[in-house]
PDB file of C-alpha atoms in Angstrom:
ATOM      1  CA  MET A   1     -63.470 148.326-172.817  1.00 38.00           C
ATOM      2  CA  VAL A   2     -66.866 146.759-172.262  1.00 40.00           C
ATOM      3  CA  SER A   3     -67.427 143.793-170.005  1.00 38.00           C
ATOM      4  CA  LYS A   4     -70.272 142.297-168.047  1.00 39.00           C
ATOM      5  CA  ASP A   5     -70.005 143.513-164.454  1.00 40.00           C
ATOM      6  CA  THR A   6     -69.541 140.394-162.381  1.00 36.00           C
ATOM      7  CA  THR A   7     -68.255 142.102-159.247  1.00 38.00           C
ATOM      8  CA  LYS A   8     -70.236 141.845-156.058  1.00 38.00           C
ATOM      9  CA  ASN A   9     -72.297 144.880-155.200  1.00 41.00           C
ATOM     10  CA  SER A  10     -70.557 146.706-152.330  1.00 44.00           C
ATOM     11  CA  TYR A  11     -73.941 147.808-151.033  1.00 40.00           C
ATOM     12  CA  PRO A  12     -74.533 145.776-147.863  1.00 39.00           C
ATOM     13  CA  GLY A  13     -78.239 145.189-148.507  1.00 39.00           C
ATOM     14  CA  PRO A  14     -79.904 142.926-151.051  1.00 43.00           C
ATOM     15  CA  GLU A  15     -79.169 143.432-154.751  1.00 49.00           C
ATOM     16  CA  ARG A  16     -81.766 145.862-156.100  1.00 56.00           C
ATOM     17  CA  ARG A  17     -80.687 146.138-159.735  1.00 54.00           C
ATOM     18  CA  GLN A  18     -83.359 145.045-162.165  1.00 64.00           C
ATOM     19  CA  HIS A  19     -81.243 145.212-165.333  1.00 63.00           C
ATOM     20  CA  PRO A  20     -77.864 143.685-166.238  1.00 66.00           C
ATOM     21  CA  ARG A  21     -74.962 146.112-166.002  1.00 77.00           C
ATOM     22  CA  ILE A  22     -71.887 146.414-168.218  1.00 85.00           C
ATOM     23  CA  SER A  23     -68.638 148.163-167.348  1.00 84.00           C
ATOM     24  CA  LEU A  24     -67.582 150.806-169.835  1.00 82.00           C
ATOM     25  CA  ASP A  25     -66.194 154.317-169.986  1.00 84.00           C
ATOM     26  CA  THR A  26     -68.205 156.734-172.077  1.00 88.00           C
ATOM     27  CA  MET A  27     -68.653 160.491-171.996  1.00 92.00           C
ATOM     28  CA  VAL A  28     -72.050 161.702-170.777  1.00 94.00           C
ATOM     29  CA  ASP A  29     -73.396 165.242-171.097  1.00 95.00           C
ATOM     30  CA  ILE A  30     -75.579 166.276-168.154  1.00 95.00           C
ATOM     31  CA  VAL A  31     -77.916 169.173-169.008  1.00 95.00           C
ATOM     32  CA  LEU A  32     -79.215 170.901-165.887  1.00 93.00           C
ATOM     33  CA  SER A  33     -80.894 173.777-167.741  1.00 88.00           C
ATOM     34  CA  ASP A  34     -80.663 175.677-171.038  1.00 86.00           C
ATOM     35  CA  GLU A  35     -77.699 177.559-169.598  1.00 89.00           C
ATOM     36  CA  GLU A  36     -75.955 174.960-167.437  1.00 92.00           C
ATOM     37  CA  TYR A  37     -74.444 171.675-168.497  1.00 92.00           C
ATOM     38  CA  PHE A  38     -71.289 169.676-167.911  1.00 93.00           C
ATOM     39  CA  PHE A  39     -69.809 166.346-168.913  1.00 92.00           C
ATOM     40  CA  ASP A  40     -67.725 163.574-167.441  1.00 91.00           C
ATOM     41  CA  PHE A  41     -67.422 159.815-167.688  1.00 90.00           C
ATOM     42  CA  ALA A  42     -69.964 157.148-166.918  1.00 91.00           C
ATOM     43  CA  LEU A  43     -68.181 154.026-165.711  1.00 88.00           C
ATOM     44  CA  ASN A  44     -70.963 151.483-166.060  1.00 89.00           C
ATOM     45  CA  PHE A  45     -74.385 151.269-167.656  1.00 89.00           C
ATOM     46  CA  SER A  46     -77.572 149.286-167.638  1.00 90.00           C
ATOM     47  CA  ALA A  47     -80.687 149.799-169.739  1.00 89.00           C
ATOM     48  CA  ARG A  48     -82.121 151.957-166.933  1.00 93.00           C
ATOM     49  CA  GLY A  49     -79.195 153.607-165.199  1.00 93.00           C
ATOM     50  CA  PHE A  50     -75.509 154.411-164.955  1.00 93.00           C
ATOM     51  CA  PHE A  51     -72.758 155.475-162.565  1.00 93.00           C
ATOM     52  CA  PHE A  52     -71.441 158.935-163.405  1.00 91.00           C
ATOM     53  CA  GLU A  53     -68.012 159.909-162.083  1.00 90.00           C
ATOM     54  CA  THR A  54     -67.941 163.554-160.993  1.00 90.00           C
ATOM     55  CA  GLU A  55     -66.956 165.799-158.119  1.00 86.00           C
ATOM     56  CA  LYS A  56     -69.711 168.254-159.032  1.00 90.00           C
ATOM     57  CA  ASN A  57     -72.466 168.706-156.435  1.00 90.00           C
ATOM     58  CA  LEU A  58     -75.838 167.565-157.723  1.00 93.00           C
ATOM     59  CA  THR A  59     -79.195 167.454-155.988  1.00 94.00           C
ATOM     60  CA  LEU A  60     -80.516 163.947-155.491  1.00 96.00           C
ATOM     61  CA  GLY A  61     -83.832 163.592-157.303  1.00 96.00           C
ATOM     62  CA  GLN A  62     -83.196 166.585-159.620  1.00 95.00           C
ATOM     63  CA  GLU A  63     -84.369 165.691-163.117  1.00 96.00           C
ATOM     64  CA  VAL A  64     -81.717 166.273-165.795  1.00 96.00           C
ATOM     65  CA  ARG A  65     -81.358 165.573-169.489  1.00 96.00           C
ATOM     66  CA  VAL A  66     -78.529 163.232-170.473  1.00 96.00           C
ATOM     67  CA  LEU A  67     -76.889 162.654-173.849  1.00 95.00           C
ATOM     68  CA  PHE A  68     -74.390 159.872-174.441  1.00 94.00           C
ATOM     69  CA  PRO A  69     -72.917 157.625-177.129  1.00 91.00           C
ATOM     70  CA  LEU A  70     -72.054 153.971-176.596  1.00 85.00           C
ATOM     71  CA  PRO A  71     -68.830 152.476-177.987  1.00 83.00           C
ATOM     72  CA  LEU A  72     -68.925 151.272-181.605  1.00 82.00           C
ATOM     73  CA  GLU A  73     -72.267 152.934-182.295  1.00 84.00           C
ATOM     74  CA  ASN A  74     -72.973 155.950-184.441  1.00 87.00           C
ATOM     75  CA  TRP A  75     -75.823 157.133-182.242  1.00 88.00           C
ATOM     76  CA  VAL A  76     -76.282 159.643-179.421  1.00 93.00           C
ATOM     77  CA  TYR A  77     -78.857 158.522-176.877  1.00 94.00           C
ATOM     78  CA  GLN A  78     -81.037 161.117-175.176  1.00 95.00           C
ATOM     79  CA  ALA A  79     -82.901 160.521-171.950  1.00 96.00           C
ATOM     80  CA  THR A  80     -84.206 162.047-168.758  1.00 97.00           C
ATOM     81  CA  ALA A  81     -82.547 160.828-165.579  1.00 97.00           C
ATOM     82  CA  ILE A  82     -82.309 161.557-161.869  1.00 97.00           C
ATOM     83  CA  PRO A  83     -79.384 161.044-159.493  1.00 96.00           C
ATOM     84  CA  ILE A  84     -80.655 158.629-156.843  1.00 96.00           C
ATOM     85  CA  TRP A  85     -77.501 158.066-154.768  1.00 93.00           C
ATOM     86  CA  HIS A  86     -74.108 159.691-154.253  1.00 93.00           C
ATOM     87  CA  TYR A  87     -70.750 158.212-153.309  1.00 89.00           C
ATOM     88  CA  LYS A  88     -68.003 160.368-151.854  1.00 84.00           C
ATOM     89  CA  ASN A  89     -64.769 158.712-150.775  1.00 74.00           C
ATOM     90  CA  PRO A  90     -64.476 159.383-147.042  1.00 71.00           C
ATOM     91  CA  ASP A  91     -60.692 159.760-147.389  1.00 69.00           C
ATOM     92  CA  GLU A  92     -60.221 162.626-149.862  1.00 65.00           C
ATOM     93  CA  ASN A  93     -56.430 162.089-149.756  1.00 63.00           C
ATOM     94  CA  ASN A  94     -56.750 158.468-150.893  1.00 61.00           C
ATOM     95  CA  TYR A  95     -58.483 158.542-154.299  1.00 57.00           C
ATOM     96  CA  THR A  96     -58.624 155.154-155.976  1.00 58.00           C
ATOM     97  CA  LEU A  97     -59.986 154.073-159.329  1.00 55.00           C
ATOM     98  CA  GLU A  98     -61.986 151.394-157.544  1.00 63.00           C
ATOM     99  CA  SER A  99     -63.961 153.993-155.605  1.00 69.00           C
ATOM    100  CA  PRO A 100     -64.359 157.198-157.621  1.00 81.00           C
ATOM    101  CA  GLU A 101     -66.686 159.924-156.441  1.00 87.00           C
ATOM    102  CA  GLY A 102     -69.932 160.165-158.345  1.00 92.00           C
ATOM    103  CA  TYR A 103     -73.647 159.533-158.642  1.00 94.00           C
ATOM    104  CA  GLY A 104     -75.869 156.634-159.500  1.00 94.00           C
ATOM    105  CA  PHE A 105     -78.467 157.795-162.040  1.00 96.00           C
ATOM    106  CA  LYS A 106     -81.803 156.217-162.824  1.00 96.00           C
ATOM    107  CA  ILE A 107     -83.025 156.756-166.373  1.00 96.00           C
ATOM    108  CA  THR A 108     -86.679 157.737-166.106  1.00 97.00           C
ATOM    109  CA  ALA A 109     -87.520 158.213-169.802  1.00 97.00           C
ATOM    110  CA  PHE A 110     -85.851 157.996-173.189  1.00 96.00           C
ATOM    111  CA  ALA A 111     -86.318 160.716-175.803  1.00 95.00           C
ATOM    112  CA  SER A 112     -87.742 158.123-178.183  1.00 96.00           C
ATOM    113  CA  GLU A 113     -88.841 154.520-178.252  1.00 96.00           C
ATOM    114  CA  GLU A 114     -86.019 153.890-180.728  1.00 95.00           C
ATOM    115  CA  ASP A 115     -83.448 155.070-178.156  1.00 94.00           C
ATOM    116  CA  GLN A 116     -84.925 152.737-175.556  1.00 94.00           C
ATOM    117  CA  GLN A 117     -84.984 149.734-177.914  1.00 94.00           C
ATOM    118  CA  LYS A 118     -81.419 150.360-179.103  1.00 92.00           C
ATOM    119  CA  ILE A 119     -79.933 150.619-175.621  1.00 90.00           C
ATOM    120  CA  GLU A 120     -81.809 147.539-174.393  1.00 91.00           C
ATOM    121  CA  ALA A 121     -80.438 145.562-177.350  1.00 91.00           C
ATOM    122  CA  TYR A 122     -76.915 146.919-176.736  1.00 89.00           C
ATOM    123  CA  MET A 123     -77.004 145.994-173.049  1.00 88.00           C
ATOM    124  CA  HIS A 124     -78.382 142.537-173.794  1.00 86.00           C
ATOM    125  CA  ASN A 125     -75.610 141.834-176.309  1.00 86.00           C
ATOM    126  CA  PRO A 126     -72.658 144.256-175.866  1.00 84.00           C
ATOM    127  CA  PRO A 127     -69.922 144.319-178.516  1.00 79.00           C
ATOM    128  CA  ASP A 128     -66.888 142.087-178.135  1.00 75.00           C
ATOM    129  CA  PHE A 129     -64.001 144.550-177.915  1.00 68.00           C
ATOM    130  CA  SER A 130     -61.422 141.808-178.052  1.00 67.00           C
ATOM    131  CA  GLN A 131     -62.102 141.713-181.800  1.00 60.00           C
ATOM    132  CA  VAL A 132     -61.496 145.451-182.282  1.00 57.00           C
ATOM    133  CA  ASP A 133     -58.073 146.854-183.180  1.00 58.00           C
ATOM    134  CA  GLU A 134     -56.762 149.423-180.726  1.00 55.00           C
ATOM    135  CA  ILE A 135     -57.282 152.986-181.912  1.00 48.00           C
ATOM    136  CA  VAL A 136     -54.150 155.120-181.746  1.00 41.00           C
TER     137      VAL A 136
END
């Protein structure tokens, strides 16, 4: 499901996001090198970043290649991104969906101008999933 993220930022400082964010679950491939990659879910996106749910240890600032689709699109976006912050639930025995472990990624470059234009348009006007039949 896609929705505009209207929740308050839990970060205690001033809001630093420069782009609107939408909540959605989509699979993202993270390519660390030609021989090492993994995938998991991104839980929200903006035109310049996303939150990636994972328990894998990543190095903050390490440049990676990311590949991801967005719901209702027949397109795989490719970009370069860096993890800029990490959240780990301090109580490992109390996992909640509201506070999954993961990384905030900043997209530093898209593979093409077309990718950048398409994702900016998608984020500006996300699809209305209330009009879509459930897929079984």
